[in-house]
Amino acid sequence: MQIKNGKYRIRNYNITDYKNYARLYSIAAVESKEEYLGISPKQIQLRSECSGNSFFQNLFLVEKNKEIIGSLFVVPERKIGRVILYCFINPFHRRKKIGDNLFTIGLKHARALSLSTAHVNVCKDNSTGIAFLDSLGFGYVRKYLEMEKSLVGAGEQVADLPAGFYYRCLQSGEEKKLAYLQNHSFQDSWGFNPNTADDVKLWICKTCGSPEDIILAFSGEKPVGYCWTLIDRKKRIGKIYMIGVKPAYRGNNLGKALLAKGLNYLAKKGIHTAVLTVDNENEPAKTLYNSVGFNVINTTLWFEKKIG
C-alpha cells in the first residue's frame, strides 16, 4: 500500500527499513518516558523474521525524502476482536494531518480483518495526543502504571515457596503448558488476548529472550504460576513482563514469591533496574509492588473506539 500526502508517502514496511525504523522507535521511546523500550536495528530485523508476513502487512511507515518520520503499527488480536494501534510521528513533522491519514489507514485495515474495537495507549501528559484521539471518537477506558525499582545493593529477595511447591525455568517444548497457564491466570483481566504455544514461541523470539527467562512454580507435576522476565543487558534494565497464578492456587503468596524469584534472577544477570506495568484497578498487584519498593515513574491511558 502506498499513499502520497504532499511531500509525504505512506507505505508498508520493507526489509531495508530496519535501521531507520529503529531510529524512529528509539525517539518514540524517549518521548513516551519509556527509554528502556528503545530497540536496536538487529532487534528490528529479528522481529520481522520471527513475525513473518504479518510484520510487513501491519506496519505502515511515513517517508519524506527517504527519511522515516512516522509509523503506525497495527496489532490485531482476533480472539477478542480488537486491534491495538501504536502511532508515532517525529515532532518536527506534526500538525500536518499525517496522523489523520495513518489512523484512516489503520482503522480501514482493522475493519478488513473483521475487528470490532480499536485501542490506543498514550502517556497521561500527552495532551495533544489525547485531544487527537478525542477528535477521532476514542474514549478513555483504562489507566496503567509504569513502575521501577533499583536492584543495586538491594540484596537477595526472600523467594520461599509454601510446602509442596517448587521452582524451575521453562524448558523448550513446554510452550503449550505456559500458554494454558497464562490463559487461566489472566482469563478475567482487561485486554488479555488468549495465547497459543506458537504465540509464546514468537514472543520469546521477538524479545531476544530464552525459555530460562521464564520461571515456573509447580505443585507436583502441575505448573500453577509463573514470572516472565525480559532483559536488556546493554542497558542493564530488566522487566517483570508478566506474573500469573492460576485462580485455584491464589492466596498462598505465590505471586509474591514469584516476583522475588524474578527480581533475584534479574539481579544475578547484572541488571541494575527492574520495571513493570500494572493495571491501576489491580489493587492486590499494586500493593505487592509497592511493598517491595517499586515506585511509579509514568502513567499511561488507554482509549477505545468501536469500529465494527
PDB file of C-alpha atoms in Angstrom:
ATOM      1  CA  MET A   1       0.000   0.000   0.000  1.00  0.00           C
ATOM      2  CA  GLN A   2       1.309   3.455  -0.909  1.00  0.00           C
ATOM      3  CA  ILE A   3      -0.443   6.801  -0.288  1.00  0.00           C
ATOM      4  CA  LYS A   4       1.026  10.210  -1.038  1.00  0.00           C
ATOM      5  CA  ASN A   5       0.193  13.288   1.034  1.00  0.00           C
ATOM      6  CA  GLY A   6       2.068  16.235  -0.425  1.00  0.00           C
ATOM      7  CA  LYS A   7       5.737  15.509   0.161  1.00  0.00           C
ATOM      8  CA  TYR A   8       4.945  12.574   2.430  1.00  0.00           C
ATOM      9  CA  ARG A   9       4.457   8.972   1.383  1.00  0.00           C
ATOM     10  CA  ILE A  10       2.755   6.295   3.468  1.00  0.00           C
ATOM     11  CA  ARG A  11       3.736   2.732   2.663  1.00  0.00           C
ATOM     12  CA  ASN A  12       4.246  -0.669   4.218  1.00  0.00           C
ATOM     13  CA  TYR A  13       7.475  -1.576   5.980  1.00  0.00           C
ATOM     14  CA  ASN A  14      10.036  -3.455   3.915  1.00  0.00           C
ATOM     15  CA  ILE A  15      13.139  -5.392   4.833  1.00  0.00           C
ATOM     16  CA  THR A  16      15.524  -2.487   4.089  1.00  0.00           C
ATOM     17  CA  ASP A  17      13.849  -0.142   6.611  1.00  0.00           C
ATOM     18  CA  TYR A  18      15.165  -1.687   9.801  1.00  0.00           C
ATOM     19  CA  LYS A  19      17.855   0.909  10.639  1.00  0.00           C
ATOM     20  CA  ASN A  20      15.684   3.961  10.010  1.00  0.00           C
ATOM     21  CA  TYR A  21      12.726   2.424  11.814  1.00  0.00           C
ATOM     22  CA  ALA A  22      14.886   1.552  14.834  1.00  0.00           C
ATOM     23  CA  ARG A  23      15.990   5.197  14.984  1.00  0.00           C
ATOM     24  CA  LEU A  24      12.381   6.420  14.951  1.00  0.00           C
ATOM     25  CA  TYR A  25      11.373   3.774  17.500  1.00  0.00           C
ATOM     26  CA  SER A  26      14.046   4.990  19.928  1.00  0.00           C
ATOM     27  CA  ILE A  27      12.867   8.610  19.610  1.00  0.00           C
ATOM     28  CA  ALA A  28       9.340   7.442  20.412  1.00  0.00           C
ATOM     29  CA  ALA A  29      10.513   5.501  23.469  1.00  0.00           C
ATOM     30  CA  VAL A  30      12.252   8.570  24.916  1.00  0.00           C
ATOM     31  CA  GLU A  31       9.236  10.820  24.345  1.00  0.00           C
ATOM     32  CA  SER A  32       6.871   8.331  25.973  1.00  0.00           C
ATOM     33  CA  LYS A  33       9.177   8.180  29.032  1.00  0.00           C
ATOM     34  CA  GLU A  34       9.936   4.551  28.245  1.00  0.00           C
ATOM     35  CA  GLU A  35      13.575   4.792  27.237  1.00  0.00           C
ATOM     36  CA  TYR A  36      14.039   1.165  28.248  1.00  0.00           C
ATOM     37  CA  LEU A  37      11.856   0.240  25.269  1.00  0.00           C
ATOM     38  CA  GLY A  38      14.408   1.538  22.780  1.00  0.00           C
ATOM     39  CA  ILE A  39      15.284  -1.085  20.204  1.00  0.00           C
ATOM     40  CA  SER A  40      18.313  -1.877  18.075  1.00  0.00           C
ATOM     41  CA  PRO A  41      18.344  -2.410  14.294  1.00  0.00           C
ATOM     42  CA  LYS A  42      19.287  -6.040  14.951  1.00  0.00           C
ATOM     43  CA  GLN A  43      16.187  -6.499  17.113  1.00  0.00           C
ATOM     44  CA  ILE A  44      14.014  -4.954  14.392  1.00  0.00           C
ATOM     45  CA  GLN A  45      15.410  -7.461  11.909  1.00  0.00           C
ATOM     46  CA  LEU A  46      14.762 -10.293  14.354  1.00  0.00           C
ATOM     47  CA  ARG A  47      11.177  -9.193  14.995  1.00  0.00           C
ATOM     48  CA  SER A  48      10.434  -9.093  11.290  1.00  0.00           C
ATOM     49  CA  GLU A  49      11.963 -12.546  10.801  1.00  0.00           C
ATOM     50  CA  CYS A  50      10.018 -14.000  13.740  1.00  0.00           C
ATOM     51  CA  SER A  51       6.700 -12.423  12.745  1.00  0.00           C
ATOM     52  CA  GLY A  52       6.880 -13.278   9.058  1.00  0.00           C
ATOM     53  CA  ASN A  53       4.480 -11.580   6.660  1.00  0.00           C
ATOM     54  CA  SER A  54       2.348 -10.045   9.428  1.00  0.00           C
ATOM     55  CA  PHE A  55       5.119  -7.580  10.327  1.00  0.00           C
ATOM     56  CA  PHE A  56       5.276  -6.283   6.765  1.00  0.00           C
ATOM     57  CA  GLN A  57       1.489  -6.176   6.371  1.00  0.00           C
ATOM     58  CA  ASN A  58       0.716  -4.450   9.675  1.00  0.00           C
ATOM     59  CA  LEU A  59       3.469  -1.834   9.934  1.00  0.00           C
ATOM     60  CA  PHE A  60       2.913   1.396   7.998  1.00  0.00           C
ATOM     61  CA  LEU A  61       5.661   3.995   7.597  1.00  0.00           C
ATOM     62  CA  VAL A  62       5.609   7.672   6.663  1.00  0.00           C
ATOM     63  CA  GLU A  63       8.526   8.678   4.477  1.00  0.00           C
ATOM     64  CA  LYS A  64       9.839  12.072   3.383  1.00  0.00           C
ATOM     65  CA  ASN A  65      12.973  12.420   1.275  1.00  0.00           C
ATOM     66  CA  LYS A  66      13.870   8.792   2.108  1.00  0.00           C
ATOM     67  CA  GLU A  67      13.668   9.513   5.856  1.00  0.00           C
ATOM     68  CA  ILE A  68      11.211   7.580   8.039  1.00  0.00           C
ATOM     69  CA  ILE A  69       9.377  10.266  10.039  1.00  0.00           C
ATOM     70  CA  GLY A  70       6.325   8.373  11.278  1.00  0.00           C
ATOM     71  CA  SER A  71       4.839   4.935  11.787  1.00  0.00           C
ATOM     72  CA  LEU A  72       1.668   3.087  12.684  1.00  0.00           C
ATOM     73  CA  PHE A  73       1.891  -0.495  13.911  1.00  0.00           C
ATOM     74  CA  VAL A  74      -1.422  -2.334  13.703  1.00  0.00           C
ATOM     75  CA  VAL A  75      -1.569  -5.256  16.153  1.00  0.00           C
ATOM     76  CA  PRO A  76      -4.635  -7.450  15.538  1.00  0.00           C
ATOM     77  CA  GLU A  77      -5.925  -9.606  18.397  1.00  0.00           C
ATOM     78  CA  ARG A  78      -8.547 -11.674  16.634  1.00  0.00           C
ATOM     79  CA  LYS A  79      -9.596 -13.818  19.597  1.00  0.00           C
ATOM     80  CA  ILE A  80     -11.014 -10.792  21.434  1.00  0.00           C
ATOM     81  CA  GLY A  81     -11.958  -8.822  18.324  1.00  0.00           C
ATOM     82  CA  ARG A  82      -9.693  -5.866  18.896  1.00  0.00           C
ATOM     83  CA  VAL A  83      -6.782  -4.073  17.310  1.00  0.00           C
ATOM     84  CA  ILE A  84      -4.102  -2.055  19.106  1.00  0.00           C
ATOM     85  CA  LEU A  85      -2.698   0.932  17.227  1.00  0.00           C
ATOM     86  CA  TYR A  86       0.807   2.173  18.040  1.00  0.00           C
ATOM     87  CA  CYS A  87       1.422   5.503  16.314  1.00  0.00           C
ATOM     88  CA  PHE A  88       4.355   7.902  16.414  1.00  0.00           C
ATOM     89  CA  ILE A  89       5.307  10.919  14.299  1.00  0.00           C
ATOM     90  CA  ASN A  90       8.603  12.765  14.577  1.00  0.00           C
ATOM     91  CA  PRO A  91       7.917  16.053  16.442  1.00  0.00           C
ATOM     92  CA  PHE A  92       9.313  18.102  13.523  1.00  0.00           C
ATOM     93  CA  HIS A  93       6.617  16.726  11.214  1.00  0.00           C
ATOM     94  CA  ARG A  94       3.491  17.042  13.328  1.00  0.00           C
ATOM     95  CA  ARG A  95       0.342  19.130  12.700  1.00  0.00           C
ATOM     96  CA  LYS A  96       0.366  18.179   9.028  1.00  0.00           C
ATOM     97  CA  LYS A  97      -2.592  15.757   9.099  1.00  0.00           C
ATOM     98  CA  ILE A  98      -0.210  12.799   8.900  1.00  0.00           C
ATOM     99  CA  GLY A  99      -1.756  11.240  11.993  1.00  0.00           C
ATOM    100  CA  ASP A 100      -5.243  11.509  10.483  1.00  0.00           C
ATOM    101  CA  ASN A 101      -4.066   9.691   7.369  1.00  0.00           C
ATOM    102  CA  LEU A 102      -2.306   6.980   9.360  1.00  0.00           C
ATOM    103  CA  PHE A 103      -5.348   6.298  11.530  1.00  0.00           C
ATOM    104  CA  THR A 104      -7.619   6.224   8.491  1.00  0.00           C
ATOM    105  CA  ILE A 105      -5.384   3.527   7.023  1.00  0.00           C
ATOM    106  CA  GLY A 106      -5.073   1.647  10.313  1.00  0.00           C
ATOM    107  CA  LEU A 107      -8.798   1.574  11.049  1.00  0.00           C
ATOM    108  CA  LYS A 108      -9.591   0.537   7.483  1.00  0.00           C
ATOM    109  CA  HIS A 109      -7.039  -2.266   7.816  1.00  0.00           C
ATOM    110  CA  ALA A 110      -8.626  -3.357  11.116  1.00  0.00           C
ATOM    111  CA  ARG A 111     -12.126  -3.424   9.634  1.00  0.00           C
ATOM    112  CA  ALA A 112     -10.861  -5.539   6.760  1.00  0.00           C
ATOM    113  CA  LEU A 113      -9.735  -8.040   9.406  1.00  0.00           C
ATOM    114  CA  SER A 114     -13.287  -8.018  10.863  1.00  0.00           C
ATOM    115  CA  LEU A 115     -12.146  -6.495  14.170  1.00  0.00           C
ATOM    116  CA  SER A 116     -14.694  -4.510  16.168  1.00  0.00           C
ATOM    117  CA  THR A 117     -12.702  -2.474  18.702  1.00  0.00           C
ATOM    118  CA  ALA A 118      -9.601  -0.276  18.456  1.00  0.00           C
ATOM    119  CA  HIS A 119      -7.397   0.578  21.436  1.00  0.00           C
ATOM    120  CA  VAL A 120      -4.628   3.174  21.723  1.00  0.00           C
ATOM    121  CA  ASN A 121      -2.268   3.757  24.656  1.00  0.00           C
ATOM    122  CA  VAL A 122      -0.817   7.233  25.378  1.00  0.00           C
ATOM    123  CA  CYS A 123       1.113   8.925  28.179  1.00  0.00           C
ATOM    124  CA  LYS A 124      -1.211  10.843  30.533  1.00  0.00           C
ATOM    125  CA  ASP A 125       0.816  14.034  29.932  1.00  0.00           C
ATOM    126  CA  ASN A 126       0.339  13.833  26.162  1.00  0.00           C
ATOM    127  CA  SER A 127      -2.486  16.380  25.956  1.00  0.00           C
ATOM    128  CA  THR A 128      -2.076  16.752  22.184  1.00  0.00           C
ATOM    129  CA  GLY A 129      -2.378  13.017  21.620  1.00  0.00           C
ATOM    130  CA  ILE A 130      -5.396  12.779  23.921  1.00  0.00           C
ATOM    131  CA  ALA A 131      -7.131  15.645  22.097  1.00  0.00           C
ATOM    132  CA  PHE A 132      -6.361  13.972  18.766  1.00  0.00           C
ATOM    133  CA  LEU A 133      -7.907  10.688  19.891  1.00  0.00           C
ATOM    134  CA  ASP A 134     -10.952  12.532  21.197  1.00  0.00           C
ATOM    135  CA  SER A 135     -11.397  14.166  17.782  1.00  0.00           C
ATOM    136  CA  LEU A 136     -11.446  10.702  16.202  1.00  0.00           C
ATOM    137  CA  GLY A 137     -14.120   9.422  18.570  1.00  0.00           C
ATOM    138  CA  PHE A 138     -11.912   7.495  21.005  1.00  0.00           C
ATOM    139  CA  GLY A 139     -12.910   7.483  24.681  1.00  0.00           C
ATOM    140  CA  TYR A 140     -10.887   6.795  27.840  1.00  0.00           C
ATOM    141  CA  VAL A 141     -11.282   3.273  29.265  1.00  0.00           C
ATOM    142  CA  ARG A 142      -8.295   2.322  31.447  1.00  0.00           C
ATOM    143  CA  LYS A 143      -5.197   3.540  33.291  1.00  0.00           C
ATOM    144  CA  TYR A 144      -1.894   1.695  33.639  1.00  0.00           C
ATOM    145  CA  LEU A 145       1.116   2.498  35.815  1.00  0.00           C
ATOM    146  CA  GLU A 146       4.756   2.105  34.837  1.00  0.00           C
ATOM    147  CA  MET A 147       6.857   1.276  37.905  1.00  0.00           C
ATOM    148  CA  GLU A 148      10.551   0.750  38.599  1.00  0.00           C
ATOM    149  CA  LYS A 149      12.832  -0.476  41.356  1.00  0.00           C
ATOM    150  CA  SER A 150      16.593  -0.254  41.726  1.00  0.00           C
ATOM    151  CA  LEU A 151      18.305  -3.602  42.198  1.00  0.00           C
ATOM    152  CA  VAL A 152      21.684  -2.083  43.063  1.00  0.00           C
ATOM    153  CA  GLY A 153      22.544  -3.059  46.627  1.00  0.00           C
ATOM    154  CA  ALA A 154      19.019  -4.357  47.182  1.00  0.00           C
ATOM    155  CA  GLY A 155      20.163  -7.758  48.400  1.00  0.00           C
ATOM    156  CA  GLU A 156      18.510 -11.068  47.662  1.00  0.00           C
ATOM    157  CA  GLN A 157      14.734 -11.167  47.944  1.00  0.00           C
ATOM    158  CA  VAL A 158      13.069 -13.858  50.052  1.00  0.00           C
ATOM    159  CA  ALA A 159      11.516 -16.169  47.469  1.00  0.00           C
ATOM    160  CA  ASP A 160      10.486 -19.175  49.556  1.00  0.00           C
ATOM    161  CA  LEU A 161       7.503 -21.128  48.263  1.00  0.00           C
ATOM    162  CA  PRO A 162       4.938 -22.852  50.511  1.00  0.00           C
ATOM    163  CA  ALA A 163       5.488 -26.541  51.237  1.00  0.00           C
ATOM    164  CA  GLY A 164       4.715 -28.738  48.252  1.00  0.00           C
ATOM    165  CA  PHE A 165       5.654 -26.137  45.641  1.00  0.00           C
ATOM    166  CA  TYR A 166       8.914 -25.710  43.745  1.00  0.00           C
ATOM    167  CA  TYR A 167      10.510 -23.591  41.004  1.00  0.00           C
ATOM    168  CA  ARG A 168      12.122 -24.343  37.706  1.00  0.00           C
ATOM    169  CA  CYS A 169      12.595 -22.489  34.427  1.00  0.00           C
ATOM    170  CA  LEU A 170      10.512 -23.115  31.348  1.00  0.00           C
ATOM    171  CA  GLN A 171      12.024 -25.747  29.084  1.00  0.00           C
ATOM    172  CA  SER A 172      11.959 -25.824  25.314  1.00  0.00           C
ATOM    173  CA  GLY A 173       8.859 -27.695  24.191  1.00  0.00           C
ATOM    174  CA  GLU A 174       6.747 -26.537  27.156  1.00  0.00           C
ATOM    175  CA  GLU A 175       5.264 -23.511  25.410  1.00  0.00           C
ATOM    176  CA  LYS A 176       1.815 -25.146  25.354  1.00  0.00           C
ATOM    177  CA  LYS A 177       1.917 -25.556  29.143  1.00  0.00           C
ATOM    178  CA  LEU A 178       2.789 -21.892  29.584  1.00  0.00           C
ATOM    179  CA  ALA A 179       0.042 -20.751  27.204  1.00  0.00           C
ATOM    180  CA  TYR A 180      -2.501 -22.820  29.152  1.00  0.00           C
ATOM    181  CA  LEU A 181      -1.243 -21.336  32.431  1.00  0.00           C
ATOM    182  CA  GLN A 182      -1.365 -17.785  31.045  1.00  0.00           C
ATOM    183  CA  ASN A 183      -4.874 -18.166  29.718  1.00  0.00           C
ATOM    184  CA  HIS A 184      -6.205 -19.423  33.049  1.00  0.00           C
ATOM    185  CA  SER A 185      -4.293 -16.871  35.120  1.00  0.00           C
ATOM    186  CA  PHE A 186      -5.485 -13.862  33.110  1.00  0.00           C
ATOM    187  CA  GLN A 187      -8.873 -15.038  31.840  1.00  0.00           C
ATOM    188  CA  ASP A 188     -10.718 -12.201  33.625  1.00  0.00           C
ATOM    189  CA  SER A 189      -8.123  -9.475  33.027  1.00  0.00           C
ATOM    190  CA  TRP A 190      -8.978  -6.435  30.935  1.00  0.00           C
ATOM    191  CA  GLY A 191      -7.495  -6.547  27.435  1.00  0.00           C
ATOM    192  CA  PHE A 192      -5.967 -10.009  27.749  1.00  0.00           C
ATOM    193  CA  ASN A 193      -5.715 -11.879  24.459  1.00  0.00           C
ATOM    194  CA  PRO A 194      -5.537 -15.690  24.921  1.00  0.00           C
ATOM    195  CA  ASN A 195      -2.265 -17.225  23.770  1.00  0.00           C
ATOM    196  CA  THR A 196      -1.189 -20.371  21.968  1.00  0.00           C
ATOM    197  CA  ALA A 197       2.106 -22.254  22.110  1.00  0.00           C
ATOM    198  CA  ASP A 198       3.103 -20.549  18.854  1.00  0.00           C
ATOM    199  CA  ASP A 199       2.372 -17.131  20.396  1.00  0.00           C
ATOM    200  CA  VAL A 200       4.712 -17.938  23.283  1.00  0.00           C
ATOM    201  CA  LYS A 201       7.477 -19.062  20.911  1.00  0.00           C
ATOM    202  CA  LEU A 202       7.006 -15.932  18.810  1.00  0.00           C
ATOM    203  CA  TRP A 203       7.230 -13.571  21.769  1.00  0.00           C
ATOM    204  CA  ILE A 204      10.369 -15.250  23.127  1.00  0.00           C
ATOM    205  CA  CYS A 205      11.900 -14.863  19.668  1.00  0.00           C
ATOM    206  CA  LYS A 206      10.813 -11.230  19.205  1.00  0.00           C
ATOM    207  CA  THR A 207      12.192 -10.154  22.582  1.00  0.00           C
ATOM    208  CA  CYS A 208      15.539 -11.898  22.057  1.00  0.00           C
ATOM    209  CA  GLY A 209      14.759 -13.952  25.127  1.00  0.00           C
ATOM    210  CA  SER A 210      15.093 -17.584  26.096  1.00  0.00           C
ATOM    211  CA  PRO A 211      12.946 -20.117  27.992  1.00  0.00           C
ATOM    212  CA  GLU A 212      15.158 -19.734  31.079  1.00  0.00           C
ATOM    213  CA  ASP A 213      13.894 -16.144  31.453  1.00  0.00           C
ATOM    214  CA  ILE A 214      10.502 -17.607  32.419  1.00  0.00           C
ATOM    215  CA  ILE A 215      10.247 -19.011  35.944  1.00  0.00           C
ATOM    216  CA  LEU A 216       7.515 -21.529  36.722  1.00  0.00           C
ATOM    217  CA  ALA A 217       6.052 -22.533  40.083  1.00  0.00           C
ATOM    218  CA  PHE A 218       4.881 -26.145  40.293  1.00  0.00           C
ATOM    219  CA  SER A 219       2.609 -28.084  42.598  1.00  0.00           C
ATOM    220  CA  GLY A 220       3.579 -31.678  41.963  1.00  0.00           C
ATOM    221  CA  GLU A 221       3.679 -32.012  38.187  1.00  0.00           C
ATOM    222  CA  LYS A 222       1.316 -29.087  37.552  1.00  0.00           C
ATOM    223  CA  PRO A 223       2.572 -25.587  36.659  1.00  0.00           C
ATOM    224  CA  VAL A 224       0.435 -23.213  38.746  1.00  0.00           C
ATOM    225  CA  GLY A 225       2.206 -19.866  38.433  1.00  0.00           C
ATOM    226  CA  TYR A 226       4.934 -18.081  36.513  1.00  0.00           C
ATOM    227  CA  CYS A 227       7.100 -14.981  36.297  1.00  0.00           C
ATOM    228  CA  TRP A 228       8.215 -13.933  32.812  1.00  0.00           C
ATOM    229  CA  THR A 229      11.237 -11.622  32.705  1.00  0.00           C
ATOM    230  CA  LEU A 230      12.691  -9.626  29.824  1.00  0.00           C
ATOM    231  CA  ILE A 231      16.303  -8.463  29.810  1.00  0.00           C
ATOM    232  CA  ASP A 232      18.220  -5.651  28.123  1.00  0.00           C
ATOM    233  CA  ARG A 233      21.784  -6.498  29.121  1.00  0.00           C
ATOM    234  CA  LYS A 234      23.296  -3.469  27.384  1.00  0.00           C
ATOM    235  CA  LYS A 235      21.163  -1.023  29.390  1.00  0.00           C
ATOM    236  CA  ARG A 236      21.094  -3.285  32.459  1.00  0.00           C
ATOM    237  CA  ILE A 237      17.322  -2.980  32.623  1.00  0.00           C
ATOM    238  CA  GLY A 238      15.019  -5.921  33.220  1.00  0.00           C
ATOM    239  CA  LYS A 239      11.260  -6.106  33.001  1.00  0.00           C
ATOM    240  CA  ILE A 240       8.847  -8.190  35.012  1.00  0.00           C
ATOM    241  CA  TYR A 241       6.740  -8.761  31.928  1.00  0.00           C
ATOM    242  CA  MET A 242       4.054 -10.963  33.480  1.00  0.00           C
ATOM    243  CA  ILE A 243       3.290 -12.631  36.791  1.00  0.00           C
ATOM    244  CA  GLY A 244       0.380 -15.046  36.812  1.00  0.00           C
ATOM    245  CA  VAL A 245      -1.092 -17.574  39.234  1.00  0.00           C
ATOM    246  CA  LYS A 246      -3.961 -19.949  38.472  1.00  0.00           C
ATOM    247  CA  PRO A 247      -7.096 -18.842  40.364  1.00  0.00           C
ATOM    248  CA  ALA A 248      -7.345 -22.087  42.357  1.00  0.00           C
ATOM    249  CA  TYR A 249      -3.862 -21.512  43.823  1.00  0.00           C
ATOM    250  CA  ARG A 250      -4.182 -17.870  44.837  1.00  0.00           C
ATOM    251  CA  GLY A 251      -3.941 -16.922  48.493  1.00  0.00           C
ATOM    252  CA  ASN A 252      -0.704 -18.880  49.004  1.00  0.00           C
ATOM    253  CA  ASN A 253       1.642 -15.900  48.444  1.00  0.00           C
ATOM    254  CA  LEU A 254       2.787 -17.468  45.179  1.00  0.00           C
ATOM    255  CA  GLY A 255       2.679 -14.113  43.399  1.00  0.00           C
ATOM    256  CA  LYS A 256       4.947 -12.517  45.998  1.00  0.00           C
ATOM    257  CA  ALA A 257       7.367 -15.449  45.883  1.00  0.00           C
ATOM    258  CA  LEU A 258       7.457 -15.452  42.066  1.00  0.00           C
ATOM    259  CA  LEU A 259       8.119 -11.708  41.999  1.00  0.00           C
ATOM    260  CA  ALA A 260      11.018 -12.154  44.429  1.00  0.00           C
ATOM    261  CA  LYS A 261      12.398 -15.031  42.360  1.00  0.00           C
ATOM    262  CA  GLY A 262      12.152 -12.925  39.209  1.00  0.00           C
ATOM    263  CA  LEU A 263      13.946  -9.970  40.818  1.00  0.00           C
ATOM    264  CA  ASN A 264      16.708 -12.267  42.091  1.00  0.00           C
ATOM    265  CA  TYR A 265      17.076 -13.716  38.595  1.00  0.00           C
ATOM    266  CA  LEU A 266      17.428 -10.232  37.089  1.00  0.00           C
ATOM    267  CA  ALA A 267      19.965  -9.189  39.737  1.00  0.00           C
ATOM    268  CA  LYS A 268      22.104 -12.272  39.054  1.00  0.00           C
ATOM    269  CA  LYS A 269      22.103 -11.310  35.365  1.00  0.00           C
ATOM    270  CA  GLY A 270      23.703  -7.975  36.262  1.00  0.00           C
ATOM    271  CA  ILE A 271      20.506  -5.949  35.894  1.00  0.00           C
ATOM    272  CA  HIS A 272      20.500  -2.617  37.762  1.00  0.00           C
ATOM    273  CA  THR A 273      16.857  -1.578  37.343  1.00  0.00           C
ATOM    274  CA  ALA A 274      13.633  -3.583  37.215  1.00  0.00           C
ATOM    275  CA  VAL A 275      10.494  -2.174  35.580  1.00  0.00           C
ATOM    276  CA  LEU A 276       6.931  -3.400  35.205  1.00  0.00           C
ATOM    277  CA  THR A 277       3.449  -2.305  34.136  1.00  0.00           C
ATOM    278  CA  VAL A 278       0.300  -2.751  36.211  1.00  0.00           C
ATOM    279  CA  ASP A 279      -3.402  -2.068  35.707  1.00  0.00           C
ATOM    280  CA  ASN A 280      -4.390   0.777  38.050  1.00  0.00           C
ATOM    281  CA  GLU A 281      -7.504  -1.185  39.045  1.00  0.00           C
ATOM    282  CA  ASN A 282      -5.461  -4.202  40.159  1.00  0.00           C
ATOM    283  CA  GLU A 283      -5.173  -3.241  43.825  1.00  0.00           C
ATOM    284  CA  PRO A 284      -3.575  -6.511  45.074  1.00  0.00           C
ATOM    285  CA  ALA A 285      -0.794  -6.237  42.467  1.00  0.00           C
ATOM    286  CA  LYS A 286      -0.163  -2.555  43.241  1.00  0.00           C
ATOM    287  CA  THR A 287       0.037  -3.329  46.957  1.00  0.00           C
ATOM    288  CA  LEU A 288       2.538  -6.120  46.282  1.00  0.00           C
ATOM    289  CA  TYR A 289       4.763  -3.989  44.060  1.00  0.00           C
ATOM    290  CA  ASN A 290       4.734  -1.076  46.489  1.00  0.00           C
ATOM    291  CA  SER A 291       5.643  -3.415  49.348  1.00  0.00           C
ATOM    292  CA  VAL A 292       8.913  -4.441  47.683  1.00  0.00           C
ATOM    293  CA  GLY A 293       9.971  -0.922  46.712  1.00  0.00           C
ATOM    294  CA  PHE A 294       8.575  -0.273  43.234  1.00  0.00           C
ATOM    295  CA  ASN A 295       7.722   3.371  42.517  1.00  0.00           C
ATOM    296  CA  VAL A 296       5.501   4.884  39.823  1.00  0.00           C
ATOM    297  CA  ILE A 297       7.513   6.619  37.087  1.00  0.00           C
ATOM    298  CA  ASN A 298       4.845   7.093  34.425  1.00  0.00           C
ATOM    299  CA  THR A 299       1.115   6.737  33.852  1.00  0.00           C
ATOM    300  CA  THR A 300      -0.443   5.713  30.556  1.00  0.00           C
ATOM    301  CA  LEU A 301      -4.063   5.902  29.468  1.00  0.00           C
ATOM    302  CA  TRP A 302      -5.940   3.549  27.166  1.00  0.00           C
ATOM    303  CA  PHE A 303      -8.554   4.871  24.747  1.00  0.00           C
ATOM    304  CA  GLU A 304     -11.166   2.889  22.847  1.00  0.00           C
ATOM    305  CA  LYS A 305     -13.237   3.233  19.688  1.00  0.00           C
ATOM    306  CA  LYS A 306     -15.847   0.830  18.350  1.00  0.00           C
ATOM    307  CA  ILE A 307     -15.174   0.254  14.654  1.00  0.00           C
ATOM    308  CA  GLY A 308     -17.252  -2.807  13.766  1.00  0.00           C
TER     309      GLY A 308
END
